[in-house]
């Protein structure tokens, strides 16, 4: 069942309670808070502008950091309201409380098109507890609830899920809609060949994703630390590489499953290995691996090697749909970034539908300046993985069904 979108609603004069993801990275300087990356705020602008243009009174709520249920000014959203005001080129009001008489009074004075940001909902322990009374207090502030906080949609909190049950209409915002269109819609019946690139730090984080995609993908390209748990399963020496010893049997199971289903499950042919994890390290190639010769003893595999890069690039070039989650090496350090960079370039050059899901993978693609060259970069880490796994996100489930 698809959910109501903010585009389906008549909004003029309505008090709209909008949940966004404003959990931005900040830096303290002389008691002044600076937002170091405002991507998340910018991602919410289409919905805020849509609501304003339609004549709604926009009441924005969000969480920021982990204040653990107490009002701690270290986690105030006030600097975000100032930043939002600059981005909108319009005044943005700020309410020092997110429920009760203070916001109610400010809202009573709002005109159509005005924007008010409520203080951090996590100043109340009831938020994360999804307390019903607190959800009702939030709901009392608006007539329509709109959820655009995709990155928080996998959590059933009062402002992301509970509140939706206490308003007549609960709809998804434009960002939420876009996330669902790519991570759910496009992947439901993907154009083939469908190539999945999986990397990152742990197999255990991605098991659900691997199993779900095994039903749909034609080819998996495996990289990152998770590759070495598969190496262990195949008896390829792993040296000091990161291996999840308790997941080796599971890795064997996955390899069997791929074989049984006729899904191509490609592992690195070669790797870069190093004795030192540092920005000045000079890694060397392992050469082609086999059960006789893998990662050298005392060395750690930190990236895919040149043969693997060229094989994977070829696979990506032939794909019609590409989903990428997890960097294929320790891309944060320049000497180990070439695999991830090459994959990013191949994905960017592809004419396929290209979707990047996962916090670090998106960071990598953007760091290489290729964010605009892919079809879609998800804004949610955990939420995007859960959606790909086919899980129902509480923040989506709670919204009003489209009839
Ligand atoms: P995402 O956030 O995209 O889902 P993950 O969180 O699973 O990705 O993994 C990202 C991390 O994996 C990165 O910090 C990266 O340094 C690390 N990583 C990738 N390859 C390796 C490797 N060979 N050894 C150790 N860590 C790795
Ligand atoms: Mg991550």
GROMACS .gro file of C-alpha atoms and ligand atoms in nm:
model
  431
    1UNK     CA    1   0.000   0.000   0.000
    2UNK     CA    2   0.149   0.334  -0.092
    3UNK     CA    3   0.140   0.625   0.144
    4UNK     CA    4  -0.004   0.972   0.115
    5UNK     CA    5   0.244   1.231  -0.010
    6UNK     CA    6   0.262   1.596   0.084
    7UNK     CA    7   0.184   1.654  -0.286
    8UNK     CA    8  -0.160   1.500  -0.238
    9UNK     CA    9  -0.272   1.748   0.029
   10UNK     CA   10  -0.438   2.085   0.029
   11UNK     CA   11  -0.225   2.285   0.264
   12UNK     CA   12  -0.338   2.647   0.256
   13UNK     CA   13  -0.374   2.791   0.605
   14UNK     CA   14  -0.298   2.455   0.766
   15UNK     CA   15  -0.066   2.402   1.060
   16UNK     CA   16   0.175   2.139   0.933
   17UNK     CA   17   0.398   1.955   1.176
   18UNK     CA   18   0.704   1.857   0.975
   19UNK     CA   19   0.959   1.607   1.107
   20UNK     CA   20   1.300   1.648   0.942
   21UNK     CA   21   1.649   1.511   0.992
   22UNK     CA   22   1.860   1.804   1.112
   23UNK     CA   23   2.113   1.590   1.296
   24UNK     CA   24   2.406   1.774   1.138
   25UNK     CA   25   2.775   1.761   1.230
   26UNK     CA   26   2.890   2.072   1.418
   27UNK     CA   27   3.208   2.223   1.558
   28UNK     CA   28   3.249   2.438   1.872
   29UNK     CA   29   3.459   2.751   1.838
   30UNK     CA   30   3.483   3.016   2.115
   31UNK     CA   31   3.141   2.914   2.242
   32UNK     CA   32   3.001   2.952   1.892
   33UNK     CA   33   2.852   2.651   1.712
   34UNK     CA   34   2.938   2.610   1.345
   35UNK     CA   35   2.759   2.360   1.121
   36UNK     CA   36   3.033   2.177   0.931
   37UNK     CA   37   2.805   2.000   0.680
   38UNK     CA   38   2.455   2.130   0.610
   39UNK     CA   39   2.358   1.861   0.355
   40UNK     CA   40   2.075   1.733   0.573
   41UNK     CA   41   1.927   2.080   0.616
   42UNK     CA   42   1.950   2.141   0.241
   43UNK     CA   43   1.780   1.807   0.170
   44UNK     CA   44   1.475   1.928   0.363
   45UNK     CA   45   1.438   2.252   0.167
   46UNK     CA   46   1.221   2.115  -0.117
   47UNK     CA   47   0.955   2.004   0.132
   48UNK     CA   48   0.975   2.323   0.340
   49UNK     CA   49   0.950   2.535   0.025
   50UNK     CA   50   0.661   2.324  -0.104
   51UNK     CA   51   0.472   2.376   0.223
   52UNK     CA   52   0.542   2.749   0.232
   53UNK     CA   53   0.444   2.801  -0.129
   54UNK     CA   54   0.117   2.616  -0.063
   55UNK     CA   55   0.040   2.855   0.225
   56UNK     CA   56   0.096   2.622   0.519
   57UNK     CA   57   0.227   2.727   0.858
   58UNK     CA   58   0.540   2.514   0.884
   59UNK     CA   59   0.621   2.382   1.231
   60UNK     CA   60   0.948   2.194   1.209
   61UNK     CA   61   1.061   1.934   1.459
   62UNK     CA   62   1.387   1.744   1.475
   63UNK     CA   63   1.635   1.578   1.705
   64UNK     CA   64   1.998   1.674   1.747
   65UNK     CA   65   2.267   1.461   1.908
   66UNK     CA   66   2.206   1.245   2.213
   67UNK     CA   67   2.096   1.469   2.503
   68UNK     CA   68   1.951   1.156   2.669
   69UNK     CA   69   1.615   1.302   2.768
   70UNK     CA   70   1.727   1.620   2.940
   71UNK     CA   71   1.736   1.981   2.821
   72UNK     CA   72   2.108   2.025   2.754
   73UNK     CA   73   2.191   2.344   2.566
   74UNK     CA   74   2.492   2.175   2.412
   75UNK     CA   75   2.232   2.010   2.188
   76UNK     CA   76   2.008   2.307   2.118
   77UNK     CA   77   1.869   2.342   1.766
   78UNK     CA   78   1.886   2.722   1.782
   79UNK     CA   79   2.196   2.747   1.558
   80UNK     CA   80   2.015   2.529   1.307
   81UNK     CA   81   1.719   2.769   1.302
   82UNK     CA   82   1.958   3.053   1.217
   83UNK     CA   83   2.120   2.848   0.943
   84UNK     CA   84   1.783   2.743   0.802
   85UNK     CA   85   1.677   3.106   0.795
   86UNK     CA   86   1.981   3.191   0.580
   87UNK     CA   87   1.912   2.903   0.342
   88UNK     CA   88   1.543   2.997   0.306
   89UNK     CA   89   1.622   3.366   0.293
   90UNK     CA   90   1.328   3.413   0.528
   91UNK     CA   91   1.282   3.444   0.903
   92UNK     CA   92   1.260   3.120   1.099
   93UNK     CA   93   1.108   3.136   1.446
   94UNK     CA   94   1.245   2.926   1.728
   95UNK     CA   95   1.055   2.774   2.017
   96UNK     CA   96   1.264   2.689   2.325
   97UNK     CA   97   1.019   2.409   2.405
   98UNK     CA   98   0.884   2.148   2.163
   99UNK     CA   99   0.552   2.087   2.344
  100UNK     CA  100   0.313   2.285   2.561
  101UNK     CA  101   0.220   2.652   2.592
  102UNK     CA  102   0.541   2.805   2.457
  103UNK     CA  103   0.513   2.657   2.105
  104UNK     CA  104   0.131   2.681   2.114
  105UNK     CA  105   0.158   3.058   2.176
  106UNK     CA  106   0.413   3.107   1.898
  107UNK     CA  107   0.208   2.900   1.655
  108UNK     CA  108  -0.103   3.107   1.730
  109UNK     CA  109   0.089   3.409   1.601
  110UNK     CA  110   0.208   3.244   1.276
  111UNK     CA  111   0.098   3.358   0.932
  112UNK     CA  112   0.061   3.135   0.628
  113UNK     CA  113   0.406   3.051   0.490
  114UNK     CA  114   0.584   3.116   0.822
  115UNK     CA  115   0.838   2.870   0.958
  116UNK     CA  116   0.894   2.781   1.324
  117UNK     CA  117   1.156   2.535   1.449
  118UNK     CA  118   1.087   2.353   1.775
  119UNK     CA  119   1.365   2.276   2.021
  120UNK     CA  120   1.527   1.930   2.014
  121UNK     CA  121   1.259   1.665   2.072
  122UNK     CA  122   1.518   1.448   2.246
  123UNK     CA  123   1.525   1.692   2.540
  124UNK     CA  124   1.232   1.474   2.649
  125UNK     CA  125   1.297   1.109   2.736
  126UNK     CA  126   0.945   1.038   2.610
  127UNK     CA  127   1.061   1.097   2.253
  128UNK     CA  128   1.276   0.785   2.220
  129UNK     CA  129   1.037   0.589   2.442
  130UNK     CA  130   0.764   0.669   2.189
  131UNK     CA  131   0.544   0.778   2.480
  132UNK     CA  132   0.183   0.814   2.374
  133UNK     CA  133   0.111   1.120   2.589
  134UNK     CA  134   0.413   1.300   2.443
  135UNK     CA  135   0.312   1.201   2.089
  136UNK     CA  136  -0.032   1.350   2.157
  137UNK     CA  137   0.124   1.672   2.284
  138UNK     CA  138   0.327   1.702   1.965
  139UNK     CA  139   0.022   1.617   1.754
  140UNK     CA  140  -0.181   1.891   1.927
  141UNK     CA  141   0.045   2.152   1.766
  142UNK     CA  142  -0.055   2.070   1.408
  143UNK     CA  143  -0.338   1.956   1.185
  144UNK     CA  144  -0.126   1.762   0.939
  145UNK     CA  145   0.189   1.562   1.008
  146UNK     CA  146   0.454   1.529   0.739
  147UNK     CA  147   0.752   1.300   0.786
  148UNK     CA  148   1.060   1.386   0.580
  149UNK     CA  149   1.316   1.241   0.823
  150UNK     CA  150   1.412   0.934   0.625
  151UNK     CA  151   1.735   0.890   0.821
  152UNK     CA  152   1.530   0.843   1.141
  153UNK     CA  153   1.241   0.646   0.987
  154UNK     CA  154   1.373   0.309   1.106
  155UNK     CA  155   1.318   0.418   1.465
  156UNK     CA  156   0.974   0.417   1.626
  157UNK     CA  157   0.998   0.737   1.828
  158UNK     CA  158   0.722   0.980   1.923
  159UNK     CA  159   0.810   1.238   1.657
  160UNK     CA  160   0.889   0.984   1.383
  161UNK     CA  161   0.602   0.741   1.430
  162UNK     CA  162   0.381   0.786   1.741
  163UNK     CA  163   0.261   1.135   1.647
  164UNK     CA  164   0.122   1.008   1.316
  165UNK     CA  165  -0.149   0.816   1.500
  166UNK     CA  166  -0.289   1.129   1.663
  167UNK     CA  167  -0.340   1.356   1.362
  168UNK     CA  168  -0.610   1.316   1.096
  169UNK     CA  169  -0.357   1.317   0.812
  170UNK     CA  170   0.003   1.191   0.808
  171UNK     CA  171   0.198   1.210   0.483
  172UNK     CA  172   0.550   1.162   0.354
  173UNK     CA  173   0.760   1.461   0.255
  174UNK     CA  174   0.936   1.497  -0.080
  175UNK     CA  175   1.269   1.358   0.043
  176UNK     CA  176   1.101   1.059   0.206
  177UNK     CA  177   0.911   0.999  -0.117
  178UNK     CA  178   1.231   1.009  -0.322
  179UNK     CA  179   1.411   0.768  -0.087
  180UNK     CA  180   1.124   0.521  -0.115
  181UNK     CA  181   1.103   0.561  -0.491
  182UNK     CA  182   1.468   0.461  -0.535
  183UNK     CA  183   1.535   0.217  -0.252
  184UNK     CA  184   1.200   0.042  -0.279
  185UNK     CA  185   1.042   0.125  -0.615
  186UNK     CA  186   1.345   0.093  -0.843
  187UNK     CA  187   1.465  -0.220  -0.666
  188UNK     CA  188   1.130  -0.400  -0.679
  189UNK     CA  189   1.170  -0.503  -1.042
  190UNK     CA  190   1.517  -0.377  -1.133
  191UNK     CA  191   1.630  -0.346  -1.494
  192UNK     CA  192   1.883  -0.626  -1.561
  193UNK     CA  193   2.162  -0.697  -1.523
  194UNK     CA  194   2.128  -0.585  -1.164
  195UNK     CA  195   2.472  -0.552  -1.008
  196UNK     CA  196   2.513  -0.508  -0.632
  197UNK     CA  197   2.844  -0.377  -0.498
  198UNK     CA  198   2.889  -0.458  -0.133
  199UNK     CA  199   3.175  -0.357   0.091
  200UNK     CA  200   3.226  -0.193   0.426
  201UNK     CA  201   3.353  -0.318   0.752
  202UNK     CA  202   3.149  -0.621   0.852
  203UNK     CA  203   2.960  -0.910   0.695
  204UNK     CA  204   2.743  -0.917   1.007
  205UNK     CA  205   2.607  -0.566   0.929
  206UNK     CA  206   2.506  -0.670   0.581
  207UNK     CA  207   2.371  -1.024   0.611
  208UNK     CA  208   2.008  -0.912   0.586
  209UNK     CA  209   2.092  -0.708   0.278
  210UNK     CA  210   2.284  -0.995   0.114
  211UNK     CA  211   2.002  -1.242   0.173
  212UNK     CA  212   1.732  -1.005   0.050
  213UNK     CA  213   1.928  -0.909  -0.261
  214UNK     CA  214   2.018  -1.271  -0.337
  215UNK     CA  215   1.658  -1.302  -0.457
  216UNK     CA  216   1.700  -1.018  -0.706
  217UNK     CA  217   2.060  -0.948  -0.803
  218UNK     CA  218   2.237  -1.102  -1.101
  219UNK     CA  219   2.585  -1.026  -0.972
  220UNK     CA  220   2.745  -0.930  -0.643
  221UNK     CA  221   3.081  -0.752  -0.640
  222UNK     CA  222   3.230  -0.791  -0.294
  223UNK     CA  223   3.498  -0.566  -0.146
  224UNK     CA  224   3.591  -0.404   0.183
  225UNK     CA  225   3.679  -0.588   0.501
  226UNK     CA  226   3.383  -0.822   0.457
  227UNK     CA  227   3.561  -0.985   0.162
  228UNK     CA  228   3.817  -1.140   0.396
  229UNK     CA  229   3.560  -1.336   0.594
  230UNK     CA  230   3.468  -1.493   0.258
  231UNK     CA  231   3.838  -1.553   0.186
  232UNK     CA  232   3.862  -1.743   0.515
  233UNK     CA  233   3.556  -1.947   0.415
  234UNK     CA  234   3.735  -2.043   0.093
  235UNK     CA  235   4.066  -2.120   0.266
  236UNK     CA  236   4.245  -1.820   0.113
  237UNK     CA  237   4.508  -1.682   0.356
  238UNK     CA  238   4.396  -1.354   0.514
  239UNK     CA  239   4.709  -1.241   0.703
  240UNK     CA  240   4.616  -0.974   0.956
  241UNK     CA  241   4.305  -0.865   0.762
  242UNK     CA  242   3.983  -0.811   0.945
  243UNK     CA  243   3.794  -1.141   0.958
  244UNK     CA  244   3.480  -1.212   1.158
  245UNK     CA  245   3.571  -1.559   1.280
  246UNK     CA  246   3.219  -1.630   1.404
  247UNK     CA  247   3.073  -1.546   1.062
  248UNK     CA  248   3.285  -1.782   0.852
  249UNK     CA  249   3.017  -2.053   0.847
  250UNK     CA  250   2.763  -1.797   0.746
  251UNK     CA  251   2.994  -1.682   0.467
  252UNK     CA  252   3.012  -2.044   0.345
  253UNK     CA  253   2.634  -2.061   0.355
  254UNK     CA  254   2.604  -1.743   0.149
  255UNK     CA  255   2.849  -1.878  -0.110
  256UNK     CA  256   2.644  -2.200  -0.133
  257UNK     CA  257   2.322  -2.006  -0.164
  258UNK     CA  258   2.462  -1.796  -0.447
  259UNK     CA  259   2.574  -2.110  -0.628
  260UNK     CA  260   2.234  -2.276  -0.583
  261UNK     CA  261   2.054  -1.969  -0.713
  262UNK     CA  262   2.290  -1.913  -1.003
  263UNK     CA  263   2.382  -1.567  -0.870
  264UNK     CA  264   2.736  -1.456  -0.955
  265UNK     CA  265   2.912  -1.372  -0.629
  266UNK     CA  266   3.250  -1.219  -0.713
  267UNK     CA  267   3.526  -1.175  -0.457
  268UNK     CA  268   3.845  -0.972  -0.501
  269UNK     CA  269   4.096  -1.135  -0.738
  270UNK     CA  270   4.376  -0.934  -0.581
  271UNK     CA  271   4.414  -0.682  -0.299
  272UNK     CA  272   4.634  -0.409  -0.163
  273UNK     CA  273   4.806  -0.512   0.160
  274UNK     CA  274   4.995  -0.306   0.415
  275UNK     CA  275   5.182  -0.347   0.742
  276UNK     CA  276   5.081  -0.006   0.863
  277UNK     CA  277   4.745   0.172   0.863
  278UNK     CA  278   4.843   0.534   0.802
  279UNK     CA  279   4.813   0.818   0.552
  280UNK     CA  280   5.175   0.766   0.446
  281UNK     CA  281   5.162   0.387   0.409
  282UNK     CA  282   5.279   0.234   0.082
  283UNK     CA  283   5.063  -0.071   0.025
  284UNK     CA  284   5.162  -0.343  -0.221
  285UNK     CA  285   4.956  -0.583  -0.430
  286UNK     CA  286   4.891  -0.935  -0.305
  287UNK     CA  287   4.887  -1.056  -0.666
  288UNK     CA  288   4.611  -1.297  -0.768
  289UNK     CA  289   4.484  -1.489  -0.468
  290UNK     CA  290   4.425  -1.863  -0.432
  291UNK     CA  291   4.412  -2.110  -0.142
  292UNK     CA  292   4.790  -2.134  -0.182
  293UNK     CA  293   4.858  -1.763  -0.184
  294UNK     CA  294   4.650  -1.485  -0.032
  295UNK     CA  295   4.719  -1.191   0.196
  296UNK     CA  296   5.076  -1.217   0.333
  297UNK     CA  297   5.137  -1.318   0.690
  298UNK     CA  298   5.156  -1.010   0.913
  299UNK     CA  299   5.002  -0.791   0.641
  300UNK     CA  300   4.648  -0.653   0.626
  301UNK     CA  301   4.432  -0.620   0.313
  302UNK     CA  302   4.302  -0.263   0.295
  303UNK     CA  303   4.173  -0.221  -0.061
  304UNK     CA  304   4.089  -0.417  -0.374
  305UNK     CA  305   4.376  -0.458  -0.622
  306UNK     CA  306   4.414  -0.350  -0.987
  307UNK     CA  307   4.287  -0.677  -1.143
  308UNK     CA  308   3.976  -0.661  -0.928
  309UNK     CA  309   3.922  -0.296  -1.017
  310UNK     CA  310   3.928  -0.373  -1.386
  311UNK     CA  311   3.694  -0.674  -1.350
  312UNK     CA  312   3.448  -0.480  -1.135
  313UNK     CA  313   3.455  -0.179  -1.368
  314UNK     CA  314   3.362  -0.407  -1.656
  315UNK     CA  315   3.073  -0.558  -1.459
  316UNK     CA  316   2.947  -0.212  -1.365
  317UNK     CA  317   2.970  -0.093  -1.725
  318UNK     CA  318   2.744  -0.380  -1.836
  319UNK     CA  319   2.478  -0.323  -1.567
  320UNK     CA  320   2.134  -0.168  -1.607
  321UNK     CA  321   2.081  -0.123  -1.233
  322UNK     CA  322   2.360  -0.071  -0.980
  323UNK     CA  323   2.320  -0.062  -0.604
  324UNK     CA  324   2.629   0.018  -0.399
  325UNK     CA  325   2.664  -0.013  -0.025
  326UNK     CA  326   2.993  -0.003   0.160
  327UNK     CA  327   3.336   0.124   0.050
  328UNK     CA  328   3.568  -0.142  -0.094
  329UNK     CA  329   3.870  -0.023   0.105
  330UNK     CA  330   3.976   0.209   0.386
  331UNK     CA  331   3.898   0.507   0.162
  332UNK     CA  332   3.946   0.755   0.447
  333UNK     CA  333   4.322   0.715   0.398
  334UNK     CA  334   4.454   0.824   0.057
  335UNK     CA  335   4.687   0.525  -0.001
  336UNK     CA  336   4.390   0.287   0.036
  337UNK     CA  337   4.128   0.492  -0.152
  338UNK     CA  338   4.200   0.398  -0.513
  339UNK     CA  339   3.963   0.099  -0.523
  340UNK     CA  340   3.670   0.295  -0.384
  341UNK     CA  341   3.752   0.588  -0.612
  342UNK     CA  342   3.765   0.366  -0.922
  343UNK     CA  343   3.435   0.202  -0.832
  344UNK     CA  344   3.281   0.545  -0.774
  345UNK     CA  345   3.406   0.662  -1.114
  346UNK     CA  346   3.267   0.353  -1.286
  347UNK     CA  347   2.930   0.395  -1.116
  348UNK     CA  348   2.925   0.766  -1.204
  349UNK     CA  349   3.008   0.689  -1.569
  350UNK     CA  350   2.737   0.424  -1.600
  351UNK     CA  351   2.410   0.498  -1.777
  352UNK     CA  352   2.232   0.248  -1.549
  353UNK     CA  353   2.008   0.346  -1.262
  354UNK     CA  354   2.274   0.395  -0.993
  355UNK     CA  355   2.183   0.402  -0.627
  356UNK     CA  356   2.420   0.457  -0.336
  357UNK     CA  357   2.292   0.354   0.006
  358UNK     CA  358   2.484   0.366   0.333
  359UNK     CA  359   2.648   0.647   0.525
  360UNK     CA  360   3.014   0.589   0.442
  361UNK     CA  361   2.959   0.496   0.077
  362UNK     CA  362   2.768   0.819   0.020
  363UNK     CA  363   3.044   1.013   0.198
  364UNK     CA  364   3.301   0.848  -0.030
  365UNK     CA  365   3.111   0.927  -0.350
  366UNK     CA  366   3.061   1.288  -0.244
  367UNK     CA  367   3.423   1.319  -0.136
  368UNK     CA  368   3.526   1.225  -0.490
  369UNK     CA  369   3.291   1.494  -0.622
  370UNK     CA  370   3.068   1.238  -0.795
  371UNK     CA  371   2.749   1.278  -0.592
  372UNK     CA  372   2.572   1.456  -0.878
  373UNK     CA  373   2.669   1.189  -1.131
  374UNK     CA  374   2.472   0.903  -0.978
  375UNK     CA  375   2.095   0.859  -0.995
  376UNK     CA  376   2.050   0.873  -0.622
  377UNK     CA  377   2.246   0.903  -0.297
  378UNK     CA  378   2.041   0.797   0.003
  379UNK     CA  379   2.045   1.025   0.309
  380UNK     CA  380   1.987   0.737   0.550
  381UNK     CA  381   2.250   0.490   0.668
  382UNK     CA  382   2.065   0.243   0.889
  383UNK     CA  383   1.728   0.330   0.738
  384UNK     CA  384   1.844   0.263   0.384
  385UNK     CA  385   1.988  -0.077   0.477
  386UNK     CA  386   1.666  -0.177   0.653
  387UNK     CA  387   1.459  -0.068   0.357
  388UNK     CA  388   1.677  -0.264   0.113
  389UNK     CA  389   1.642  -0.566   0.343
  390UNK     CA  390   1.268  -0.536   0.287
  391UNK     CA  391   1.191  -0.433   0.645
  392UNK     CA  392   0.898  -0.206   0.718
  393UNK     CA  393   1.017   0.129   0.854
  394UNK     CA  394   0.801   0.241   1.149
  395UNK     CA  395   0.819   0.603   1.034
  396UNK     CA  396   0.668   0.504   0.701
  397UNK     CA  397   0.422   0.244   0.828
  398UNK     CA  398   0.261   0.502   1.057
  399UNK     CA  399   0.167   0.732   0.767
  400UNK     CA  400  -0.180   0.748   0.613
  401UNK     CA  401  -0.245   0.499   0.334
  402UNK     CA  402  -0.329   0.642  -0.004
  403UNK     CA  403  -0.677   0.535  -0.107
  404LIG     P1  404   2.838   0.210   0.485
  404LIG     O1  405   2.831   0.317   0.592
  404LIG     O2  406   2.850   0.267   0.348
  404LIG     O3  407   2.726   0.110   0.500
  404LIG     P2  408   3.018   0.051   0.644
  404LIG     O4  409   2.983   0.132   0.763
  404LIG     O5  410   2.973  -0.089   0.640
  404LIG     O6  411   2.973   0.128   0.511
  404LIG     O7  412   3.177   0.044   0.630
  404LIG     C1  413   3.256   0.155   0.612
  404LIG     C2  414   3.392   0.135   0.670
  404LIG     O8  415   3.453   0.016   0.621
  404LIG     C3  416   3.486   0.246   0.631
  404LIG     O9  417   3.515   0.322   0.745
  404LIG     C4  418   3.609   0.178   0.576
  404LIG    O10  419   3.731   0.231   0.622
  404LIG     C5  420   3.591   0.036   0.626
  404LIG     N1  421   3.664  -0.060   0.542
  404LIG     C6  422   3.651  -0.080   0.410
  404LIG     N2  423   3.740  -0.174   0.367
  404LIG     C7  424   3.812  -0.213   0.474
  404LIG     C8  425   3.919  -0.305   0.495
  404LIG     N3  426   3.969  -0.376   0.395
  404LIG     N4  427   3.966  -0.318   0.620
  404LIG     C9  428   3.915  -0.247   0.723
  404LIG     N5  429   3.815  -0.158   0.709
  404LIG    C10  430   3.763  -0.141   0.588
  405LIG    MG1  431   2.885   0.313   0.801
   0.00000   0.00000   0.00000
